[in-house]
């Protein structure tokens, strides 16, 4: 957790700054989603503690970049700045729904395709979800 947290904090600062300098948000969000998805898949191949730590660092970098730039992207596409609180509430619900559903879906994959101990199906599903999320991010209108 320490490696993940530290790399996440560093990436958050760097990606936020880079996003402001470049004036680009979507590509950074999509890239961070893809990197996180690939790193999740790489967990399948982390057969040493060192490899696991490296993958955790990559995941921390991707998540930190995502959190910083995604929030900036969300704030840029709000339809009405006067109703920002209401719109951020909707964003929060949209953010929380997958976190609510994922354990049930993940448990299903683990129990039915992984025999309870093989995480391959779960991690491949995470990679697929990341690829879909990155692609859909590029369709957001109104920002670069």
PDB file of C-alpha atoms in Angstrom:
ATOM      1  CA  UNK A   1       0.000   0.000   0.000  1.00  0.00           C
ATOM      2  CA  UNK A   2       2.872   2.369   0.718  1.00  0.00           C
ATOM      3  CA  UNK A   3       4.311   2.003  -2.772  1.00  0.00           C
ATOM      4  CA  UNK A   4       0.865   2.420  -4.344  1.00  0.00           C
ATOM      5  CA  UNK A   5       0.049   5.482  -2.224  1.00  0.00           C
ATOM      6  CA  UNK A   6       3.352   7.276  -2.744  1.00  0.00           C
ATOM      7  CA  UNK A   7       3.396   6.706  -6.505  1.00  0.00           C
ATOM      8  CA  UNK A   8      -0.257   7.734  -6.677  1.00  0.00           C
ATOM      9  CA  UNK A   9       0.445  11.029  -4.915  1.00  0.00           C
ATOM     10  CA  UNK A  10       3.427  11.809  -7.149  1.00  0.00           C
ATOM     11  CA  UNK A  11       1.507  10.933 -10.306  1.00  0.00           C
ATOM     12  CA  UNK A  12      -1.480  12.993  -9.205  1.00  0.00           C
ATOM     13  CA  UNK A  13       0.621  16.128  -8.874  1.00  0.00           C
ATOM     14  CA  UNK A  14       2.545  15.506 -12.100  1.00  0.00           C
ATOM     15  CA  UNK A  15      -0.487  14.564 -14.207  1.00  0.00           C
ATOM     16  CA  UNK A  16      -2.541  17.486 -12.914  1.00  0.00           C
ATOM     17  CA  UNK A  17       0.264  19.875 -13.814  1.00  0.00           C
ATOM     18  CA  UNK A  18       0.816  18.240 -17.231  1.00  0.00           C
ATOM     19  CA  UNK A  19      -2.905  18.347 -17.953  1.00  0.00           C
ATOM     20  CA  UNK A  20      -3.026  22.065 -17.226  1.00  0.00           C
ATOM     21  CA  UNK A  21       0.104  22.802 -19.273  1.00  0.00           C
ATOM     22  CA  UNK A  22      -1.048  20.774 -22.283  1.00  0.00           C
ATOM     23  CA  UNK A  23      -4.705  21.730 -21.972  1.00  0.00           C
ATOM     24  CA  UNK A  24      -5.547  18.080 -22.675  1.00  0.00           C
ATOM     25  CA  UNK A  25      -7.619  15.907 -20.399  1.00  0.00           C
ATOM     26  CA  UNK A  26      -9.268  13.053 -22.312  1.00  0.00           C
ATOM     27  CA  UNK A  27      -6.074  11.490 -23.629  1.00  0.00           C
ATOM     28  CA  UNK A  28      -4.460  11.559 -20.175  1.00  0.00           C
ATOM     29  CA  UNK A  29      -7.531  10.007 -18.574  1.00  0.00           C
ATOM     30  CA  UNK A  30      -7.752   7.329 -21.275  1.00  0.00           C
ATOM     31  CA  UNK A  31      -4.027   6.578 -21.019  1.00  0.00           C
ATOM     32  CA  UNK A  32      -4.169   6.252 -17.239  1.00  0.00           C
ATOM     33  CA  UNK A  33      -7.152   3.889 -17.517  1.00  0.00           C
ATOM     34  CA  UNK A  34      -5.306   1.733 -20.055  1.00  0.00           C
ATOM     35  CA  UNK A  35      -2.108   1.673 -18.004  1.00  0.00           C
ATOM     36  CA  UNK A  36      -4.055   0.647 -14.909  1.00  0.00           C
ATOM     37  CA  UNK A  37      -5.858  -2.084 -16.848  1.00  0.00           C
ATOM     38  CA  UNK A  38      -2.609  -3.439 -18.268  1.00  0.00           C
ATOM     39  CA  UNK A  39      -0.989  -3.350 -14.830  1.00  0.00           C
ATOM     40  CA  UNK A  40      -3.961  -5.226 -13.392  1.00  0.00           C
ATOM     41  CA  UNK A  41      -3.442  -7.903 -16.013  1.00  0.00           C
ATOM     42  CA  UNK A  42       0.297  -7.953 -15.235  1.00  0.00           C
ATOM     43  CA  UNK A  43      -0.565  -9.079 -11.711  1.00  0.00           C
ATOM     44  CA  UNK A  44      -1.151 -12.505 -13.284  1.00  0.00           C
ATOM     45  CA  UNK A  45       2.518 -12.646 -14.204  1.00  0.00           C
ATOM     46  CA  UNK A  46       4.000 -11.156 -11.036  1.00  0.00           C
ATOM     47  CA  UNK A  47       5.590 -14.291  -9.645  1.00  0.00           C
ATOM     48  CA  UNK A  48       8.020 -12.588  -7.270  1.00  0.00           C
ATOM     49  CA  UNK A  49       7.564 -10.017  -4.544  1.00  0.00           C
ATOM     50  CA  UNK A  50       9.688  -7.549  -6.527  1.00  0.00           C
ATOM     51  CA  UNK A  51       7.513  -7.970  -9.618  1.00  0.00           C
ATOM     52  CA  UNK A  52       4.415  -7.439  -7.483  1.00  0.00           C
ATOM     53  CA  UNK A  53       5.881  -4.210  -6.069  1.00  0.00           C
ATOM     54  CA  UNK A  54       6.726  -2.962  -9.566  1.00  0.00           C
ATOM     55  CA  UNK A  55       3.176  -3.649 -10.749  1.00  0.00           C
ATOM     56  CA  UNK A  56       1.782  -1.917  -7.662  1.00  0.00           C
ATOM     57  CA  UNK A  57       3.937   1.132  -8.447  1.00  0.00           C
ATOM     58  CA  UNK A  58       2.613   1.191 -12.024  1.00  0.00           C
ATOM     59  CA  UNK A  59      -0.948   0.898 -10.738  1.00  0.00           C
ATOM     60  CA  UNK A  60      -0.321   3.735  -8.278  1.00  0.00           C
ATOM     61  CA  UNK A  61       1.040   5.963 -11.033  1.00  0.00           C
ATOM     62  CA  UNK A  62      -1.952   5.229 -13.253  1.00  0.00           C
ATOM     63  CA  UNK A  63      -4.502   5.737 -10.487  1.00  0.00           C
ATOM     64  CA  UNK A  64      -2.927   8.986  -9.305  1.00  0.00           C
ATOM     65  CA  UNK A  65      -2.939  10.376 -12.829  1.00  0.00           C
ATOM     66  CA  UNK A  66      -6.519   9.231 -13.337  1.00  0.00           C
ATOM     67  CA  UNK A  67      -7.870  10.789 -10.152  1.00  0.00           C
ATOM     68  CA  UNK A  68      -6.254  14.176 -10.773  1.00  0.00           C
ATOM     69  CA  UNK A  69      -7.124  14.541 -14.428  1.00  0.00           C
ATOM     70  CA  UNK A  70     -10.524  12.831 -14.380  1.00  0.00           C
ATOM     71  CA  UNK A  71     -11.832  15.229 -11.764  1.00  0.00           C
ATOM     72  CA  UNK A  72     -10.599  18.173 -13.849  1.00  0.00           C
ATOM     73  CA  UNK A  73     -12.306  16.639 -16.890  1.00  0.00           C
ATOM     74  CA  UNK A  74     -15.568  16.224 -14.995  1.00  0.00           C
ATOM     75  CA  UNK A  75     -15.494  19.829 -13.814  1.00  0.00           C
ATOM     76  CA  UNK A  76     -14.895  21.044 -17.375  1.00  0.00           C
ATOM     77  CA  UNK A  77     -17.908  19.277 -18.832  1.00  0.00           C
ATOM     78  CA  UNK A  78     -20.470  20.292 -16.215  1.00  0.00           C
ATOM     79  CA  UNK A  79     -23.486  21.670 -18.070  1.00  0.00           C
ATOM     80  CA  UNK A  80     -24.203  24.502 -15.624  1.00  0.00           C
ATOM     81  CA  UNK A  81     -21.674  25.918 -13.173  1.00  0.00           C
ATOM     82  CA  UNK A  82     -24.565  27.269 -11.079  1.00  0.00           C
ATOM     83  CA  UNK A  83     -25.807  23.694 -10.523  1.00  0.00           C
ATOM     84  CA  UNK A  84     -22.345  22.176  -9.971  1.00  0.00           C
ATOM     85  CA  UNK A  85     -23.285  20.624  -6.624  1.00  0.00           C
ATOM     86  CA  UNK A  86     -26.208  18.710  -8.127  1.00  0.00           C
ATOM     87  CA  UNK A  87     -24.131  17.565 -11.077  1.00  0.00           C
ATOM     88  CA  UNK A  88     -21.252  16.464  -8.848  1.00  0.00           C
ATOM     89  CA  UNK A  89     -23.798  14.467  -6.843  1.00  0.00           C
ATOM     90  CA  UNK A  90     -24.809  12.641 -10.011  1.00  0.00           C
ATOM     91  CA  UNK A  91     -21.110  12.093 -10.780  1.00  0.00           C
ATOM     92  CA  UNK A  92     -20.623  10.634  -7.313  1.00  0.00           C
ATOM     93  CA  UNK A  93     -23.507   8.210  -7.806  1.00  0.00           C
ATOM     94  CA  UNK A  94     -22.108   7.190 -11.199  1.00  0.00           C
ATOM     95  CA  UNK A  95     -18.732   6.670  -9.539  1.00  0.00           C
ATOM     96  CA  UNK A  96     -20.162   4.624  -6.661  1.00  0.00           C
ATOM     97  CA  UNK A  97     -22.389   2.303  -8.713  1.00  0.00           C
ATOM     98  CA  UNK A  98     -19.550   0.246 -10.241  1.00  0.00           C
ATOM     99  CA  UNK A  99     -17.947  -0.033  -6.797  1.00  0.00           C
ATOM    100  CA  UNK A 100     -21.230  -1.447  -5.550  1.00  0.00           C
ATOM    101  CA  UNK A 101     -21.663  -3.925  -8.413  1.00  0.00           C
ATOM    102  CA  UNK A 102     -18.031  -5.022  -8.881  1.00  0.00           C
ATOM    103  CA  UNK A 103     -17.790  -7.288  -5.822  1.00  0.00           C
ATOM    104  CA  UNK A 104     -20.804  -9.318  -6.950  1.00  0.00           C
ATOM    105  CA  UNK A 105     -19.558  -9.549 -10.536  1.00  0.00           C
ATOM    106  CA  UNK A 106     -16.012 -10.281  -9.396  1.00  0.00           C
ATOM    107  CA  UNK A 107     -17.228 -12.893  -6.941  1.00  0.00           C
ATOM    108  CA  UNK A 108     -19.233 -14.537  -9.707  1.00  0.00           C
ATOM    109  CA  UNK A 109     -16.192 -14.646 -11.997  1.00  0.00           C
ATOM    110  CA  UNK A 110     -13.953 -15.938  -9.247  1.00  0.00           C
ATOM    111  CA  UNK A 111     -16.397 -18.632  -8.114  1.00  0.00           C
ATOM    112  CA  UNK A 112     -17.533 -19.809 -11.549  1.00  0.00           C
ATOM    113  CA  UNK A 113     -14.515 -19.318 -13.785  1.00  0.00           C
ATOM    114  CA  UNK A 114     -11.684 -19.311 -11.299  1.00  0.00           C
ATOM    115  CA  UNK A 115     -12.633 -22.162  -9.030  1.00  0.00           C
ATOM    116  CA  UNK A 116     -12.412 -19.769  -6.101  1.00  0.00           C
ATOM    117  CA  UNK A 117      -8.635 -19.378  -6.246  1.00  0.00           C
ATOM    118  CA  UNK A 118      -7.675 -18.530  -9.848  1.00  0.00           C
ATOM    119  CA  UNK A 119      -7.906 -14.791 -10.452  1.00  0.00           C
ATOM    120  CA  UNK A 120      -7.283 -14.964 -14.214  1.00  0.00           C
ATOM    121  CA  UNK A 121     -10.897 -14.338 -15.276  1.00  0.00           C
ATOM    122  CA  UNK A 122     -11.242 -11.522 -12.765  1.00  0.00           C
ATOM    123  CA  UNK A 123      -8.070  -9.736 -13.872  1.00  0.00           C
ATOM    124  CA  UNK A 124      -8.820 -10.227 -17.583  1.00  0.00           C
ATOM    125  CA  UNK A 125     -12.296  -8.774 -16.984  1.00  0.00           C
ATOM    126  CA  UNK A 126     -10.649  -5.774 -15.299  1.00  0.00           C
ATOM    127  CA  UNK A 127      -8.417  -5.285 -18.353  1.00  0.00           C
ATOM    128  CA  UNK A 128     -11.411  -5.501 -20.698  1.00  0.00           C
ATOM    129  CA  UNK A 129     -13.361  -2.997 -18.581  1.00  0.00           C
ATOM    130  CA  UNK A 130     -10.363  -0.641 -18.653  1.00  0.00           C
ATOM    131  CA  UNK A 131     -10.068  -0.831 -22.442  1.00  0.00           C
ATOM    132  CA  UNK A 132     -13.788  -0.126 -22.830  1.00  0.00           C
ATOM    133  CA  UNK A 133     -13.556   2.764 -20.355  1.00  0.00           C
ATOM    134  CA  UNK A 134     -10.573   4.286 -22.145  1.00  0.00           C
ATOM    135  CA  UNK A 135     -12.349   4.083 -25.504  1.00  0.00           C
ATOM    136  CA  UNK A 136     -15.549   5.617 -24.128  1.00  0.00           C
ATOM    137  CA  UNK A 137     -13.564   8.451 -22.537  1.00  0.00           C
ATOM    138  CA  UNK A 138     -12.479   9.583 -25.999  1.00  0.00           C
ATOM    139  CA  UNK A 139     -16.133  10.226 -26.917  1.00  0.00           C
ATOM    140  CA  UNK A 140     -16.613  12.896 -24.241  1.00  0.00           C
ATOM    141  CA  UNK A 141     -17.506  16.129 -25.986  1.00  0.00           C
ATOM    142  CA  UNK A 142     -16.533  19.653 -25.158  1.00  0.00           C
ATOM    143  CA  UNK A 143     -12.926  19.102 -24.009  1.00  0.00           C
ATOM    144  CA  UNK A 144      -9.599  18.169 -25.549  1.00  0.00           C
TER     145      UNK A 144
END
